[in-house]
Amino acid sequence: MIDLALIGAGRIGAVHADSICAANDARLSWVVDVFEDPARKLAEAYGAKPATDPAEALADPDVQGILITSPTDTHLELILAGVRAEKAVFCEKPLDLDMSRVDSDLGEIQAGKVPVLVGFNRRYDPNFRAVFDAVNDGSIGELEIVKITSRDPSPPPIEYINVSGGLFRDMMIHDLDLARWLLGEEPVEVFAASSCLVEPEIGAAGDVDTAIVMMKTESGKLCQIDNSRRAVYGYDQRVEAFGSKGMAKADNVSTNTVEVWDAERIHREKPPHFFIERYTAAYRAEMSHFLDVILGKAMPSVTVQDGRQALALADAALASSESGKSEVPS
């Protein structure tokens, strides 16, 4: 059994705890959170030991890997702690909200003796993977356009907005990584437009809730991403790749495939309500990959460099939305 320590007992921490439990060859040994009560409750649910100090879990010689699901401003510090303790590291996105901090620590992280995997779970979704495969096996010819739609059912609490880093670094960063993956090359030009159309309180906090980004690569491939914090019909997740010989697309999944046909209309289920339901399979595939990385069976498919590049695109999109001009990612 692979012993793992989870640092961060919030909502996404609970998602990963469930994925660990679903794996046959892994065990959740520690749950760490600065707040004792959530650490204890989640630890009790999975038979793990609770702690408020990550050093306790990092000092355990049986722990082979750590999962960082704590607030974003702790990510880099904890990645470095894991690397220095020679524990394999999985870290939720984003790496940080400050690119200068990321670039300052990138060298030490990459030079470490242990693998570091960044949590962009969309890459592990079987539907998006099928689109990726269709692009890369030549089924649609030369790729020309990628379109990504990602819309939440409702805005998060304003307390979350205040510490999230904003829509581009918190929400769209998933889509920016997905775009890089599908395009197969780095975007060199980014143009963004954004608005606050859903919740005025978000605008008052200095953030936006509606955004569109256009990107272009060196070879001329184009990508369009649209985000909204309000989709009344559910969690809207769609991807399309258009090429010289055709198109591959992944539409929304449904909670079931039942349709009821009557004299007036056809009734079918809406998409799942939120990301936990929509991406359960992706989270479990991501965990399986992390375990293979720990065992030396695979190299990290999403590296710390990928995390850095996605943040660079998010920063460029934010700058463009504020300036009204296209930006070159750093």
Short mmCIF file of C-alpha atoms in Angstrom, two decimals:
data_model
loop_
_atom_site.label_atom_id
_atom_site.label_comp_id
_atom_site.label_asym_id
_atom_site.label_seq_id
_atom_site.Cartn_x
_atom_site.Cartn_y
_atom_site.Cartn_z
CA MET A 1 0.00 0.00 0.00
CA ILE A 2 1.15 3.53 -0.80
CA ASP A 3 0.76 5.81 2.20
CA LEU A 4 -0.36 9.34 1.35
CA ALA A 5 -0.77 12.54 3.32
CA LEU A 6 -3.45 15.06 2.42
CA ILE A 7 -2.75 18.70 3.29
CA GLY A 8 -6.00 20.68 3.21
CA ALA A 9 -9.30 19.30 4.50
CA GLY A 10 -11.68 21.49 2.51
CA ARG A 11 -14.03 20.57 -0.34
CA ILE A 12 -11.38 19.63 -2.89
CA GLY A 13 -9.42 17.80 -0.19
CA ALA A 14 -12.46 15.64 0.45
CA VAL A 15 -12.71 14.88 -3.29
CA HIS A 16 -9.13 13.61 -3.35
CA ALA A 17 -9.62 11.68 -0.12
CA ASP A 18 -12.46 9.83 -1.83
CA SER A 19 -10.23 9.10 -4.84
CA ILE A 20 -7.53 7.69 -2.56
CA CYS A 21 -10.11 5.48 -0.88
CA ALA A 22 -11.30 4.22 -4.29
CA ALA A 23 -7.78 3.14 -5.26
CA ASN A 24 -6.78 -0.42 -4.45
CA ASP A 25 -3.12 0.30 -3.78
CA ALA A 26 -3.26 3.51 -1.71
CA ARG A 27 -4.08 4.49 1.85
CA LEU A 28 -4.78 7.91 3.35
CA SER A 29 -2.48 8.00 6.37
CA TRP A 30 -2.61 11.69 7.35
CA VAL A 31 -5.03 14.59 7.01
CA VAL A 32 -3.47 17.96 7.78
CA ASP A 33 -5.29 21.26 8.13
CA VAL A 34 -4.52 24.42 10.09
CA PHE A 35 -7.98 24.03 11.61
CA GLU A 36 -8.14 21.05 13.92
CA ASP A 37 -11.84 20.22 13.54
CA PRO A 38 -11.98 19.64 9.75
CA ALA A 39 -8.69 17.72 9.89
CA ARG A 40 -10.07 15.45 12.60
CA LYS A 41 -13.43 14.88 10.89
CA LEU A 42 -11.95 13.97 7.51
CA ALA A 43 -9.26 11.82 9.11
CA GLU A 44 -11.84 9.90 11.11
CA ALA A 45 -13.89 9.27 7.97
CA TYR A 46 -10.93 7.50 6.31
CA GLY A 47 -9.06 6.03 9.28
CA ALA A 48 -6.19 8.50 8.99
CA LYS A 49 -4.24 10.48 11.58
CA PRO A 50 -5.13 14.17 11.93
CA ALA A 51 -2.62 17.00 12.33
CA THR A 52 -2.46 20.77 12.14
CA ASP A 53 1.23 20.91 11.20
CA PRO A 54 2.39 19.45 7.83
CA ALA A 55 5.77 18.68 9.39
CA GLU A 56 4.21 15.78 11.30
CA ALA A 57 3.14 14.03 8.08
CA LEU A 58 6.34 14.92 6.25
CA ALA A 59 8.39 13.38 9.06
CA ASP A 60 6.58 10.03 8.74
CA PRO A 61 8.98 7.66 6.90
CA ASP A 62 6.04 5.57 5.65
CA VAL A 63 4.51 8.48 3.72
CA GLN A 64 5.53 8.27 0.07
CA GLY A 65 3.51 11.13 -1.34
CA ILE A 66 1.59 14.25 -0.36
CA LEU A 67 -1.45 15.91 -1.89
CA ILE A 68 -1.66 19.68 -1.47
CA THR A 69 -5.24 20.94 -1.47
CA SER A 70 -4.78 23.86 0.90
CA PRO A 71 -5.29 27.56 0.00
CA THR A 72 -3.33 28.78 -3.03
CA ASP A 73 -0.98 31.03 -1.06
CA THR A 74 0.42 27.94 0.70
CA HIS A 75 1.06 25.85 -2.43
CA LEU A 76 4.65 26.78 -3.25
CA GLU A 77 5.83 26.55 0.35
CA LEU A 78 4.29 23.09 0.71
CA ILE A 79 5.64 21.87 -2.64
CA LEU A 80 9.13 22.85 -1.53
CA ALA A 81 8.61 21.16 1.83
CA GLY A 82 7.54 17.96 0.09
CA VAL A 83 10.48 18.06 -2.33
CA ARG A 84 12.94 18.66 0.51
CA ALA A 85 11.41 15.76 2.48
CA GLU A 86 11.71 13.62 -0.68
CA LYS A 87 8.00 12.87 -0.88
CA ALA A 88 6.28 12.74 -4.27
CA VAL A 89 4.05 15.80 -4.61
CA PHE A 90 0.62 16.35 -6.09
CA CYS A 91 -0.51 19.98 -5.93
CA GLU A 92 -3.85 21.45 -6.91
CA LYS A 93 -3.84 24.39 -9.31
CA PRO A 94 -2.69 27.12 -9.42
CA LEU A 95 0.91 26.95 -8.26
CA ASP A 96 0.62 30.47 -6.86
CA LEU A 97 -0.93 33.83 -7.71
CA ASP A 98 2.45 35.55 -8.14
CA MET A 99 4.53 34.57 -11.17
CA SER A 100 7.72 36.00 -9.68
CA ARG A 101 7.36 33.62 -6.72
CA VAL A 102 6.80 30.69 -9.07
CA ASP A 103 9.85 31.55 -11.16
CA SER A 104 11.93 32.02 -8.01
CA ASP A 105 11.15 28.50 -6.75
CA LEU A 106 10.84 26.65 -10.07
CA GLY A 107 14.51 25.68 -10.29
CA GLU A 108 14.65 24.02 -6.86
CA ILE A 109 11.38 22.16 -7.49
CA GLN A 110 12.55 20.83 -10.85
CA ALA A 111 15.96 19.88 -9.46
CA GLY A 112 14.44 17.83 -6.65
CA LYS A 113 14.73 14.07 -6.42
CA VAL A 114 10.97 13.48 -6.39
CA PRO A 115 8.25 13.96 -9.02
CA VAL A 116 5.79 16.86 -8.79
CA LEU A 117 2.39 16.62 -10.46
CA VAL A 118 0.02 19.59 -10.90
CA GLY A 119 -3.73 19.03 -10.61
CA PHE A 120 -5.27 19.96 -13.95
CA ASN A 121 -7.86 17.21 -13.85
CA ARG A 122 -9.53 18.02 -17.21
CA ARG A 123 -6.72 16.17 -18.97
CA TYR A 124 -7.87 12.93 -17.34
CA ASP A 125 -11.52 13.20 -18.40
CA PRO A 126 -12.19 10.30 -20.81
CA ASN A 127 -14.25 12.50 -23.17
CA PHE A 128 -11.61 15.22 -23.46
CA ARG A 129 -8.93 12.55 -23.77
CA ALA A 130 -10.80 11.12 -26.78
CA VAL A 131 -10.77 14.58 -28.40
CA PHE A 132 -7.04 14.87 -27.67
CA ASP A 133 -6.44 11.46 -29.22
CA ALA A 134 -8.43 12.41 -32.34
CA VAL A 135 -6.25 15.50 -32.74
CA ASN A 136 -3.00 13.64 -32.24
CA ASP A 137 -3.73 10.56 -34.35
CA GLY A 138 -4.59 12.71 -37.36
CA SER A 139 -8.30 11.85 -37.44
CA ILE A 140 -9.28 15.48 -37.99
CA GLY A 141 -6.26 16.45 -40.08
CA GLU A 142 -4.29 19.57 -39.22
CA LEU A 143 -5.74 21.28 -36.15
CA GLU A 144 -6.96 24.82 -36.83
CA ILE A 145 -9.43 25.87 -34.10
CA VAL A 146 -10.07 24.85 -30.49
CA LYS A 147 -13.22 26.02 -28.69
CA ILE A 148 -13.76 25.50 -24.96
CA THR A 149 -16.86 26.37 -22.94
CA SER A 150 -16.77 26.23 -19.15
CA ARG A 151 -19.64 27.69 -17.12
CA ASP A 152 -20.39 27.24 -13.44
CA PRO A 153 -24.01 26.85 -12.26
CA SER A 154 -23.64 29.75 -9.82
CA PRO A 155 -20.95 32.00 -8.32
CA PRO A 156 -18.93 30.86 -5.31
CA PRO A 157 -19.25 32.76 -2.02
CA ILE A 158 -17.70 36.22 -2.04
CA GLU A 159 -15.32 35.08 0.70
CA TYR A 160 -13.87 32.63 -1.81
CA ILE A 161 -13.74 35.21 -4.59
CA ASN A 162 -11.68 37.49 -2.32
CA VAL A 163 -8.85 34.95 -2.00
CA SER A 164 -9.20 33.02 -5.28
CA GLY A 165 -7.01 35.20 -7.47
CA GLY A 166 -9.93 35.99 -9.77
CA LEU A 167 -11.76 34.23 -12.57
CA PHE A 168 -8.75 33.94 -14.91
CA ARG A 169 -6.36 32.42 -12.35
CA ASP A 170 -8.96 30.36 -10.48
CA MET A 171 -11.56 29.17 -12.99
CA MET A 172 -10.27 29.70 -16.52
CA ILE A 173 -6.80 28.39 -15.68
CA HIS A 174 -8.22 24.87 -16.11
CA ASP A 175 -9.34 25.76 -19.63
CA LEU A 176 -6.06 27.48 -20.44
CA ASP A 177 -4.18 24.30 -19.55
CA LEU A 178 -6.67 22.25 -21.56
CA ALA A 179 -6.10 24.59 -24.53
CA ARG A 180 -2.30 24.20 -24.33
CA TRP A 181 -2.72 20.42 -24.21
CA LEU A 182 -5.03 20.28 -27.23
CA LEU A 183 -3.17 22.87 -29.31
CA GLY A 184 0.14 21.09 -28.82
CA GLU A 185 2.04 24.38 -28.77
CA GLU A 186 2.19 27.54 -26.70
CA PRO A 187 -0.12 30.46 -27.44
CA VAL A 188 1.92 33.56 -28.24
CA GLU A 189 -0.92 36.10 -28.32
CA VAL A 190 -3.82 36.48 -25.90
CA PHE A 191 -6.83 38.79 -26.10
CA ALA A 192 -9.51 38.83 -23.42
CA ALA A 193 -12.77 40.66 -22.77
CA SER A 194 -14.61 40.41 -19.47
CA SER A 195 -17.66 41.74 -17.65
CA CYS A 196 -19.51 41.48 -14.38
CA LEU A 197 -23.00 40.41 -15.44
CA VAL A 198 -23.96 37.89 -12.78
CA GLU A 199 -23.21 39.22 -9.30
CA PRO A 200 -22.44 42.93 -8.61
CA GLU A 201 -20.65 41.96 -5.41
CA ILE A 202 -18.03 40.17 -7.51
CA GLY A 203 -17.39 43.36 -9.44
CA ALA A 204 -17.14 45.32 -6.19
CA ALA A 205 -14.44 42.85 -5.09
CA GLY A 206 -12.44 43.68 -8.22
CA ASP A 207 -13.20 40.49 -10.12
CA VAL A 208 -15.32 39.51 -13.14
CA ASP A 209 -17.85 36.72 -13.63
CA THR A 210 -18.07 36.52 -17.42
CA ALA A 211 -15.12 36.32 -19.83
CA ILE A 212 -14.04 35.36 -23.33
CA VAL A 213 -10.42 34.73 -24.35
CA MET A 214 -8.98 34.37 -27.83
CA MET A 215 -5.48 32.94 -28.33
CA LYS A 216 -3.16 32.37 -31.28
CA THR A 217 -0.13 30.11 -31.55
CA GLU A 218 3.06 30.69 -33.54
CA SER A 219 1.81 28.42 -36.33
CA GLY A 220 -1.54 30.24 -36.48
CA LYS A 221 -3.81 27.85 -34.59
CA LEU A 222 -6.66 29.68 -32.88
CA CYS A 223 -8.45 29.02 -29.58
CA GLN A 224 -11.55 30.54 -28.01
CA ILE A 225 -12.56 30.04 -24.37
CA ASP A 226 -15.71 31.33 -22.72
CA ASN A 227 -16.43 31.31 -18.99
CA SER A 228 -19.45 32.30 -16.94
CA ARG A 229 -20.25 32.03 -13.25
CA ARG A 230 -23.94 31.38 -14.05
CA ALA A 231 -25.41 28.54 -16.09
CA VAL A 232 -28.94 27.93 -14.79
CA TYR A 233 -29.14 24.51 -16.47
CA GLY A 234 -26.09 23.00 -14.71
CA TYR A 235 -22.33 22.64 -15.05
CA ASP A 236 -21.59 23.37 -18.71
CA GLN A 237 -18.40 21.72 -20.02
CA ARG A 238 -17.82 21.40 -23.77
CA VAL A 239 -14.78 21.09 -26.03
CA GLU A 240 -14.43 21.22 -29.81
CA ALA A 241 -11.36 20.68 -31.99
CA PHE A 242 -11.72 21.62 -35.67
CA GLY A 243 -9.24 20.55 -38.31
CA SER A 244 -8.58 20.31 -42.03
CA LYS A 245 -10.28 16.90 -42.30
CA GLY A 246 -13.06 17.22 -39.76
CA MET A 247 -13.94 17.89 -36.16
CA ALA A 248 -13.86 16.16 -32.77
CA LYS A 249 -16.02 17.40 -29.94
CA ALA A 250 -17.09 16.45 -26.44
CA ASP A 251 -20.53 17.67 -25.40
CA ASN A 252 -21.95 17.83 -21.90
CA VAL A 253 -22.49 14.52 -20.16
CA SER A 254 -25.86 13.80 -18.56
CA THR A 255 -26.71 12.21 -15.24
CA ASN A 256 -28.50 9.51 -17.25
CA THR A 257 -29.35 8.80 -20.89
CA VAL A 258 -33.14 8.52 -20.48
CA GLU A 259 -35.30 10.62 -22.80
CA VAL A 260 -39.07 10.97 -22.58
CA TRP A 261 -40.80 11.78 -25.84
CA ASP A 262 -44.33 13.16 -25.80
CA ALA A 263 -46.60 15.13 -28.12
CA GLU A 264 -45.09 18.47 -27.11
CA ARG A 265 -41.35 17.95 -26.70
CA ILE A 266 -38.47 15.62 -25.90
CA HIS A 267 -37.39 15.67 -22.24
CA ARG A 268 -33.89 14.73 -21.13
CA GLU A 269 -31.70 15.24 -18.06
CA LYS A 270 -29.65 18.37 -17.56
CA PRO A 271 -25.86 18.22 -17.11
CA PRO A 272 -24.50 17.37 -13.64
CA HIS A 273 -24.84 20.20 -11.15
CA PHE A 274 -21.16 20.84 -10.44
CA PHE A 275 -17.56 19.74 -10.89
CA ILE A 276 -17.56 17.01 -8.24
CA GLU A 277 -20.23 15.02 -10.09
CA ARG A 278 -18.95 15.89 -13.57
CA TYR A 279 -15.32 15.00 -13.02
CA THR A 280 -15.46 12.04 -10.62
CA ALA A 281 -13.91 9.71 -13.23
CA ALA A 282 -11.25 12.30 -14.07
CA TYR A 283 -10.25 12.74 -10.42
CA ARG A 284 -9.91 8.99 -9.98
CA ALA A 285 -7.87 8.63 -13.17
CA GLU A 286 -5.68 11.50 -11.98
CA MET A 287 -5.11 9.71 -8.66
CA SER A 288 -4.29 6.46 -10.45
CA HIS A 289 -1.71 8.32 -12.51
CA PHE A 290 -0.17 9.90 -9.40
CA LEU A 291 0.18 6.45 -7.83
CA ASP A 292 1.86 5.16 -11.01
CA VAL A 293 4.24 8.13 -10.80
CA ILE A 294 5.12 7.25 -7.21
CA LEU A 295 5.76 3.63 -8.22
CA GLY A 296 7.99 4.73 -11.09
CA LYS A 297 5.61 3.39 -13.73
CA ALA A 298 4.96 6.82 -15.27
CA MET A 299 6.32 10.33 -15.47
CA PRO A 300 4.07 13.23 -14.40
CA SER A 301 1.76 14.09 -17.30
CA VAL A 302 1.18 17.61 -15.93
CA THR A 303 4.44 19.09 -14.69
CA VAL A 304 5.28 22.14 -12.62
CA GLN A 305 6.32 23.78 -15.92
CA ASP A 306 2.79 23.18 -17.22
CA GLY A 307 1.49 24.85 -14.08
CA ARG A 308 3.77 27.81 -14.71
CA GLN A 309 2.67 28.19 -18.34
CA ALA A 310 -1.04 28.04 -17.48
CA LEU A 311 -0.52 30.79 -14.91
CA ALA A 312 1.33 32.88 -17.52
CA LEU A 313 -1.69 32.62 -19.83
CA ALA A 314 -4.06 33.52 -16.99
CA ASP A 315 -1.94 36.58 -16.17
CA ALA A 316 -1.89 37.60 -19.84
CA ALA A 317 -5.66 37.20 -20.11
CA LEU A 318 -6.20 39.32 -17.01
CA ALA A 319 -3.86 42.02 -18.32
CA SER A 320 -5.60 42.02 -21.70
CA SER A 321 -9.06 42.29 -20.14
CA GLU A 322 -7.87 45.36 -18.23
CA SER A 323 -5.95 47.03 -21.06
CA GLY A 324 -8.22 46.15 -23.97
CA LYS A 325 -5.14 45.12 -25.94
CA SER A 326 -3.69 41.74 -26.87
CA GLU A 327 -0.90 40.50 -24.62
CA VAL A 328 2.12 38.25 -25.08
CA PRO A 329 2.39 35.64 -22.28
CA SER A 330 5.60 35.89 -20.25
#
